[in-house]
mmCIF file of N, CA and C in Angstrom:
data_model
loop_
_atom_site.group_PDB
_atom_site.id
_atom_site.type_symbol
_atom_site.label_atom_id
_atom_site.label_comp_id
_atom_site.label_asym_id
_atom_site.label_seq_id
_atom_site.Cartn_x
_atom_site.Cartn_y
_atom_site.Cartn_z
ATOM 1 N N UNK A 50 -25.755 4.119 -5.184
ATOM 2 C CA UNK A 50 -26.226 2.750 -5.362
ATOM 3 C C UNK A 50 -26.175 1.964 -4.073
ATOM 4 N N UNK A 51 -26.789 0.682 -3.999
ATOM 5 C CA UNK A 51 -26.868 -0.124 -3.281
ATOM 6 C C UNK A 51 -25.633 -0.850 -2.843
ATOM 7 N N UNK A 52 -25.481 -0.835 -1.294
ATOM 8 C CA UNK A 52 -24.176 -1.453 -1.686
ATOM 9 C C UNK A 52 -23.993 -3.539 -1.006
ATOM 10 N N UNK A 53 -23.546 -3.958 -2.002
ATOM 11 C CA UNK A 53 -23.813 -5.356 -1.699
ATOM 12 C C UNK A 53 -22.574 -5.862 -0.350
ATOM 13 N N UNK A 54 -22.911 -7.177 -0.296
ATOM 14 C CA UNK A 54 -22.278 -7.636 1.465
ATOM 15 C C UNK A 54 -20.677 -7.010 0.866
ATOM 16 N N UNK A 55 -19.797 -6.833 2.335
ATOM 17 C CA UNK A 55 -18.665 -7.185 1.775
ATOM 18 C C UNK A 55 -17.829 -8.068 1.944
ATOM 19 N N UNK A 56 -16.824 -7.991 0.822
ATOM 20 C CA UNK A 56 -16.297 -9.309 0.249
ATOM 21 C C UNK A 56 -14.413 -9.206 0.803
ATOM 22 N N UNK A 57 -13.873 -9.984 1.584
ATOM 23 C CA UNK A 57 -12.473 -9.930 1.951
ATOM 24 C C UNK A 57 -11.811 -11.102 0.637
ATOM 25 N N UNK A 58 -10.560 -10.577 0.589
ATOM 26 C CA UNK A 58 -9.720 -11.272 -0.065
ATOM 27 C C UNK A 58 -9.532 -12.509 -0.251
ATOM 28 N N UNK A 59 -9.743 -13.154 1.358
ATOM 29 C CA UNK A 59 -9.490 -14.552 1.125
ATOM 30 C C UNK A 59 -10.434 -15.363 0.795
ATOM 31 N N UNK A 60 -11.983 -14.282 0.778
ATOM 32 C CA UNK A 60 -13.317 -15.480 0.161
ATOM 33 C C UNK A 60 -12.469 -15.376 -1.043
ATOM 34 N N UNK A 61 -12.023 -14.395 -2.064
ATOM 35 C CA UNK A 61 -12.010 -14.491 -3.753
ATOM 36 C C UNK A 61 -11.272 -15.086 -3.896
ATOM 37 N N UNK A 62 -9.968 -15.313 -3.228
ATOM 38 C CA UNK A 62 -8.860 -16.350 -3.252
ATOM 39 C C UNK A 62 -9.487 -17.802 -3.505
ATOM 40 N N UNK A 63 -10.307 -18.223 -2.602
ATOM 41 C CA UNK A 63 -11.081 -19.554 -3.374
ATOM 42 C C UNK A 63 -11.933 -19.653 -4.318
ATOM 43 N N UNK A 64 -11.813 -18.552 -4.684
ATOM 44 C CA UNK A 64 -13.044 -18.827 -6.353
ATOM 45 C C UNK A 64 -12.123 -18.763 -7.179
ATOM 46 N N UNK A 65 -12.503 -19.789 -8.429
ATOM 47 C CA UNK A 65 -12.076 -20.096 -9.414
ATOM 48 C C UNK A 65 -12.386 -18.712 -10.571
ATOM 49 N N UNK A 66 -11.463 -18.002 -11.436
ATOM 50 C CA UNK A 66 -12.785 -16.986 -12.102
ATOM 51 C C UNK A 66 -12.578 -17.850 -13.392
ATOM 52 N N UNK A 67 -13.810 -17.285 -14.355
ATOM 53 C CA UNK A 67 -13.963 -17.879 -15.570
ATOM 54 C C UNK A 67 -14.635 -16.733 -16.062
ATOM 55 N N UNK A 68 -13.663 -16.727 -17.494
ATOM 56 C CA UNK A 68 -14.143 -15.822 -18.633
ATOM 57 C C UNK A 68 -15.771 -15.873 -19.558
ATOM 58 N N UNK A 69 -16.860 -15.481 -19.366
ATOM 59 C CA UNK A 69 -18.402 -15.585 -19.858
ATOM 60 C C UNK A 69 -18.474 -15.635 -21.519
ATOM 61 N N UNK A 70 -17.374 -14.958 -21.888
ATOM 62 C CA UNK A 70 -17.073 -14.889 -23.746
ATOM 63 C C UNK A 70 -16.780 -16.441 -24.148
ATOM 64 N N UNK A 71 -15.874 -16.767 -23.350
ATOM 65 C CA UNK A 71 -15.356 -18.567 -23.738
ATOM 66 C C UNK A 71 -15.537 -19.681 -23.106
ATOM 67 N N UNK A 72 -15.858 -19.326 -21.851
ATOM 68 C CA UNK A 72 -15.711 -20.329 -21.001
ATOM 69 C C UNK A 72 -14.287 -20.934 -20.147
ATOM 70 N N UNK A 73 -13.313 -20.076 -20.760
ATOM 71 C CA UNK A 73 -12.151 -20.850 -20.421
ATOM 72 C C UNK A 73 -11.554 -19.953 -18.660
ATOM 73 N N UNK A 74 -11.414 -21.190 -18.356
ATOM 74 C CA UNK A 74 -11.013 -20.993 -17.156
ATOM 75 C C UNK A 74 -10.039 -19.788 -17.074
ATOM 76 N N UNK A 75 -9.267 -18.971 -16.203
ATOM 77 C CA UNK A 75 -8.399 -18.403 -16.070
ATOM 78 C C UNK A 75 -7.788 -18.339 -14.829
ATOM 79 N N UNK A 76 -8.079 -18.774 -13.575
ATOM 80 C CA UNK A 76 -7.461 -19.402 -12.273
ATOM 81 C C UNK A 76 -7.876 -18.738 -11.331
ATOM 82 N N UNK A 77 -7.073 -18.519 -10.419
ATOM 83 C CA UNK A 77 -7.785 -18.092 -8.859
ATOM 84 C C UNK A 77 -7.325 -16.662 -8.709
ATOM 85 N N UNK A 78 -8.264 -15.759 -7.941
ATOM 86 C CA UNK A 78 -7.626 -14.326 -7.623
ATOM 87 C C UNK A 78 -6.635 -14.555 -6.333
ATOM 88 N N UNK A 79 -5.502 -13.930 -6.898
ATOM 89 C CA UNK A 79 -4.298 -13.950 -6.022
ATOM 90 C C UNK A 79 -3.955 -12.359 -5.461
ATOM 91 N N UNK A 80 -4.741 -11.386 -6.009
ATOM 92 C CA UNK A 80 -4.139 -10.151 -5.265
ATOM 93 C C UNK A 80 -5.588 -8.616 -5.924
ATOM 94 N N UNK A 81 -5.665 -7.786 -5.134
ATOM 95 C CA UNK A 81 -6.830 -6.940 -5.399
ATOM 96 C C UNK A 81 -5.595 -5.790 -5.690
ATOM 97 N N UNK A 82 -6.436 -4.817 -6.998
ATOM 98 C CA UNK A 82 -5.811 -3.950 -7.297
ATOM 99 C C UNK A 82 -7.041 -2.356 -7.046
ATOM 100 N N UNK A 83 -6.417 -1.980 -5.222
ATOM 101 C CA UNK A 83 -7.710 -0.689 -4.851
ATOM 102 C C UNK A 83 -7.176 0.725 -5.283
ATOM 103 N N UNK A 84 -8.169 1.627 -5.514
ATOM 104 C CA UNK A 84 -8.483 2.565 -5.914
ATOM 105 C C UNK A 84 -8.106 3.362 -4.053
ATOM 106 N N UNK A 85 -7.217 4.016 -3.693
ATOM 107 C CA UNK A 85 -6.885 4.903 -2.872
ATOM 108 C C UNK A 85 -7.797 5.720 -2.091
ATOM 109 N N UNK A 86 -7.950 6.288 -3.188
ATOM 110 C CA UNK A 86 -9.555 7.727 -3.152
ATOM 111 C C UNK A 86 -10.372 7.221 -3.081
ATOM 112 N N UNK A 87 -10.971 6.136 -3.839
ATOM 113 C CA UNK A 87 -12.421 5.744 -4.015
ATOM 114 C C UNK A 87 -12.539 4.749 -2.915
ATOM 115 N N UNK A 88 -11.269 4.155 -2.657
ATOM 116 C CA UNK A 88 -11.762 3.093 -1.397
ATOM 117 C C UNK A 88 -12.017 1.417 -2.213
ATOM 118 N N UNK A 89 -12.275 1.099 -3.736
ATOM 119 C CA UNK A 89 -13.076 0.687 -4.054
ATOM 120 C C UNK A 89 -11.954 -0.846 -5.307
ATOM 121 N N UNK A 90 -12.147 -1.716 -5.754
ATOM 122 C CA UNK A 90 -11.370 -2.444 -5.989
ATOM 123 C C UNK A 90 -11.350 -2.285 -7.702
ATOM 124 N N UNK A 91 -10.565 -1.861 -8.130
ATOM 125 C CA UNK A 91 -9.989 -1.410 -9.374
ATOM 126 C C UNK A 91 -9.879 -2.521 -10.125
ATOM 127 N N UNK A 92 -9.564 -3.169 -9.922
ATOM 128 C CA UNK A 92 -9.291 -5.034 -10.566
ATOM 129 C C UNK A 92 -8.870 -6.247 -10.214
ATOM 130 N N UNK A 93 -9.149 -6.725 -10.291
ATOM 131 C CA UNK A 93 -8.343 -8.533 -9.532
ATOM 132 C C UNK A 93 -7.126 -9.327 -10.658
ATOM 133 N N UNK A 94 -6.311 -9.571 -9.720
ATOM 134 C CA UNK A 94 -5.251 -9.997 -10.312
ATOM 135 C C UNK A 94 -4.906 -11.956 -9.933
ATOM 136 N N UNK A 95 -4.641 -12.342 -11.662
ATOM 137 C CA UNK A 95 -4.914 -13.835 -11.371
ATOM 138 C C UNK A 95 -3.348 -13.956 -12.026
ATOM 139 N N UNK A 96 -2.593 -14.907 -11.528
ATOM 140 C CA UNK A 96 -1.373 -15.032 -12.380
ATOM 141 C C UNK A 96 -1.837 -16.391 -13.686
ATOM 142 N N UNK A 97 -0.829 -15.810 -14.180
ATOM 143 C CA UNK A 97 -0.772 -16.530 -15.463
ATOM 144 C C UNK A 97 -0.345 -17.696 -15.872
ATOM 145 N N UNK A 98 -1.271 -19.192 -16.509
ATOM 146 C CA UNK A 98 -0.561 -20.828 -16.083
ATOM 147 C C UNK A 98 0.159 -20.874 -17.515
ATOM 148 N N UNK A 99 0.159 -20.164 -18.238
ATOM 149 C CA UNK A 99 0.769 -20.055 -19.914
ATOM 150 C C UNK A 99 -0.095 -20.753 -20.690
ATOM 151 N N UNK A 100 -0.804 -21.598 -20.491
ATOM 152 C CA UNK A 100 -1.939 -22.271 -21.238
ATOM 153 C C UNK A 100 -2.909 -21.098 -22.121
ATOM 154 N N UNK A 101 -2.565 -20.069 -21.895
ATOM 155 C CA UNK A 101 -3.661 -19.085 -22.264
ATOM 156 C C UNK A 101 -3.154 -18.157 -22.989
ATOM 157 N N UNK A 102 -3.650 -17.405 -23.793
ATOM 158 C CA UNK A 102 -2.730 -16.416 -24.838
ATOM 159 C C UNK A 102 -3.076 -15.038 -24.171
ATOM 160 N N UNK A 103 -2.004 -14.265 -23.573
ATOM 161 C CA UNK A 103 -1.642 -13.285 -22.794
ATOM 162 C C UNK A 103 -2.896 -12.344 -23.562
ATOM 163 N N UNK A 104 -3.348 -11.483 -22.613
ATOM 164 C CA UNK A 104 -4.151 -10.816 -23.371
ATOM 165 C C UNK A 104 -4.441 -9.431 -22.577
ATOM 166 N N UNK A 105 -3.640 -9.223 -21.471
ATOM 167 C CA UNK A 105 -3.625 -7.739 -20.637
ATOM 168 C C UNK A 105 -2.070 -7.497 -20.643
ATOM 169 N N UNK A 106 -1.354 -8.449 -20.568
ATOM 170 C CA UNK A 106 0.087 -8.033 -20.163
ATOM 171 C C UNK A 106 1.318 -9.374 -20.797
ATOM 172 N N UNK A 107 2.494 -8.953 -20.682
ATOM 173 C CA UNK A 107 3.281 -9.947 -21.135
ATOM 174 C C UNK A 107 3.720 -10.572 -20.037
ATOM 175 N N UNK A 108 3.228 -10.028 -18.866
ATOM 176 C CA UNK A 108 4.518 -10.601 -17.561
ATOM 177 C C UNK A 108 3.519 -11.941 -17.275
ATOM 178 N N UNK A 109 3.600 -12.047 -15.539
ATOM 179 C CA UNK A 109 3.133 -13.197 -15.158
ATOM 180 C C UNK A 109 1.449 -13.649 -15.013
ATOM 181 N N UNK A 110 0.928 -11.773 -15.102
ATOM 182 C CA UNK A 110 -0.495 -12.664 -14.141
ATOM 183 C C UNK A 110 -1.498 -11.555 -15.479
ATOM 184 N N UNK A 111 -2.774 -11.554 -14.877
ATOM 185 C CA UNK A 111 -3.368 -11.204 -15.698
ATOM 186 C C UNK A 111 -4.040 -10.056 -14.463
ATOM 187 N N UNK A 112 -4.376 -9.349 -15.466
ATOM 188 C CA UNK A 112 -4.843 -7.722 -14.502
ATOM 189 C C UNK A 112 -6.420 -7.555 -14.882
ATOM 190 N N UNK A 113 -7.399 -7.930 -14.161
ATOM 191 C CA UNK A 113 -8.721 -7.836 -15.341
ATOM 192 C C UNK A 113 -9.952 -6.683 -14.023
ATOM 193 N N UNK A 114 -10.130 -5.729 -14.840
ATOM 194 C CA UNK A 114 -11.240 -4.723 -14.349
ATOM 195 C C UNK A 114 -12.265 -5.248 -13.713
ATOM 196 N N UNK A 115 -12.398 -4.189 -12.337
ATOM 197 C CA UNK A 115 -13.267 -5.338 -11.966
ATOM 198 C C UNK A 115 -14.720 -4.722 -12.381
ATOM 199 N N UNK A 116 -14.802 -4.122 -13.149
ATOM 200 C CA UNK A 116 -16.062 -3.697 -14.172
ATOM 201 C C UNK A 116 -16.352 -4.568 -14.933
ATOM 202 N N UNK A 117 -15.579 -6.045 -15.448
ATOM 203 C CA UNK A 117 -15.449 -7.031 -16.258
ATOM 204 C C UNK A 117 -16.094 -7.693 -15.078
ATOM 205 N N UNK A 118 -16.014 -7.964 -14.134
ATOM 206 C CA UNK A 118 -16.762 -8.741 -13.134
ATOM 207 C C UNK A 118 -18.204 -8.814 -13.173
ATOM 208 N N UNK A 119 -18.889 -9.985 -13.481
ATOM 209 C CA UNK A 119 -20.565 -10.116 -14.249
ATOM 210 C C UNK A 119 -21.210 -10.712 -12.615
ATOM 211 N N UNK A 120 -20.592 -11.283 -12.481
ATOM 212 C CA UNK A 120 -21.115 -12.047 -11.160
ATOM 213 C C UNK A 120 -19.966 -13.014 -10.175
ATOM 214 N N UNK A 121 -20.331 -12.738 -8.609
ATOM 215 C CA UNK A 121 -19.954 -13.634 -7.923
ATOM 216 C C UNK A 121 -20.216 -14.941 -7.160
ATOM 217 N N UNK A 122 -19.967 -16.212 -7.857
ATOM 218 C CA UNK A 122 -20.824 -17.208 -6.736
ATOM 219 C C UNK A 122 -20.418 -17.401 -5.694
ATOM 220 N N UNK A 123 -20.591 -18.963 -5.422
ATOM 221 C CA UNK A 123 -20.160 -19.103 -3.968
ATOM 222 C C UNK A 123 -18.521 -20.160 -4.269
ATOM 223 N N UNK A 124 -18.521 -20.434 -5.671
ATOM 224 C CA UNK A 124 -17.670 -21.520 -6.280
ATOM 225 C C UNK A 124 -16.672 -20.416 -7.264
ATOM 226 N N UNK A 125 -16.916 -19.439 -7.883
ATOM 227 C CA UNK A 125 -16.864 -18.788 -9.597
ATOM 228 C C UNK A 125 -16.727 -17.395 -9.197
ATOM 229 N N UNK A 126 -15.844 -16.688 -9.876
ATOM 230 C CA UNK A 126 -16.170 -15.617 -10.228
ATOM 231 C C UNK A 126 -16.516 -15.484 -12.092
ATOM 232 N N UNK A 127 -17.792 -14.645 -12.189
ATOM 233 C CA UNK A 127 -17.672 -14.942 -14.127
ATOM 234 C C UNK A 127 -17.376 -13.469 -14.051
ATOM 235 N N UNK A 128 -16.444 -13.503 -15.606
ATOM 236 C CA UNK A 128 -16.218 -12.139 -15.912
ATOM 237 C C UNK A 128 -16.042 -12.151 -17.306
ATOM 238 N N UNK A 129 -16.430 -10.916 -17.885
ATOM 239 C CA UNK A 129 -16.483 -10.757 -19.271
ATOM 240 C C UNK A 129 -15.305 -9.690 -20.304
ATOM 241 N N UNK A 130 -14.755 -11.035 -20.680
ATOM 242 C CA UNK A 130 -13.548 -10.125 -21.236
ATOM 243 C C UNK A 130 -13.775 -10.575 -22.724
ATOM 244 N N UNK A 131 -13.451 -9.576 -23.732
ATOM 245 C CA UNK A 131 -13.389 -9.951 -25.485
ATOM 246 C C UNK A 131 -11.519 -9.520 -25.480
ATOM 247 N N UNK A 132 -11.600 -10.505 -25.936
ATOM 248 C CA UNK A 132 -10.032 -11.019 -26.627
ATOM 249 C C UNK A 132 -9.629 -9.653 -27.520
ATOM 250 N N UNK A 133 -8.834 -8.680 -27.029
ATOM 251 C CA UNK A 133 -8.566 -7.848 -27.855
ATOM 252 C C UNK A 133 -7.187 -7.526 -28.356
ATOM 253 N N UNK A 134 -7.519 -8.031 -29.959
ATOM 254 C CA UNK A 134 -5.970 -8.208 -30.311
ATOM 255 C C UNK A 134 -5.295 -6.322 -30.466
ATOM 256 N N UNK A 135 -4.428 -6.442 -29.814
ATOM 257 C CA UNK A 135 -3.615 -5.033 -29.822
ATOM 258 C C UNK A 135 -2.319 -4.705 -30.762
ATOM 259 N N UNK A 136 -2.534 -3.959 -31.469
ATOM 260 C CA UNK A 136 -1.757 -3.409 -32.546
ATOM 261 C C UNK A 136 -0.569 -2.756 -32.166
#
């Protein structure tokens, strides 16, 4: 595939991301989670303001694929996550 510009840490650090299912905000990327082998960014990690009902993990931040990643602006990251209640 094509490969688009690349992107350093501290542009995503100023984008706000927001969930495309709700709209609800979920905060700023604070840390990239890379793939070794592939070279390639496995997921972005946003910590957690408690306003929000935990929905990857119980600890502090939230861990979200960056396959969930729909688009990047110049303000936003949107990403698409469904609320999945876990048994």
């Amino acid at each position: 595939g094509k490969k688009g510009p690349a992107l350093r840490l501290c542009e995503l650090e100023d984008k706000e991301v927001i969930n495309a299912c709700d709209c609800k905000k979920l905060g700023y990327v604070v840390d990239l989670i890379i793939d070794e082998c592939q070279g390639s960014i496995e997921a972005i990690v946003i910590p957690k303001t408690g306003k929000f009902c935990g929905i990857f993990s119980d600890g502090g931040e939230y861990v979200i694929p960056f396959r969930c990643v729909r688009k990047i602006g110049p303000d936003i990251i949107l990403v698409e996550i469904h609320e999945e209640r876990e048994n």
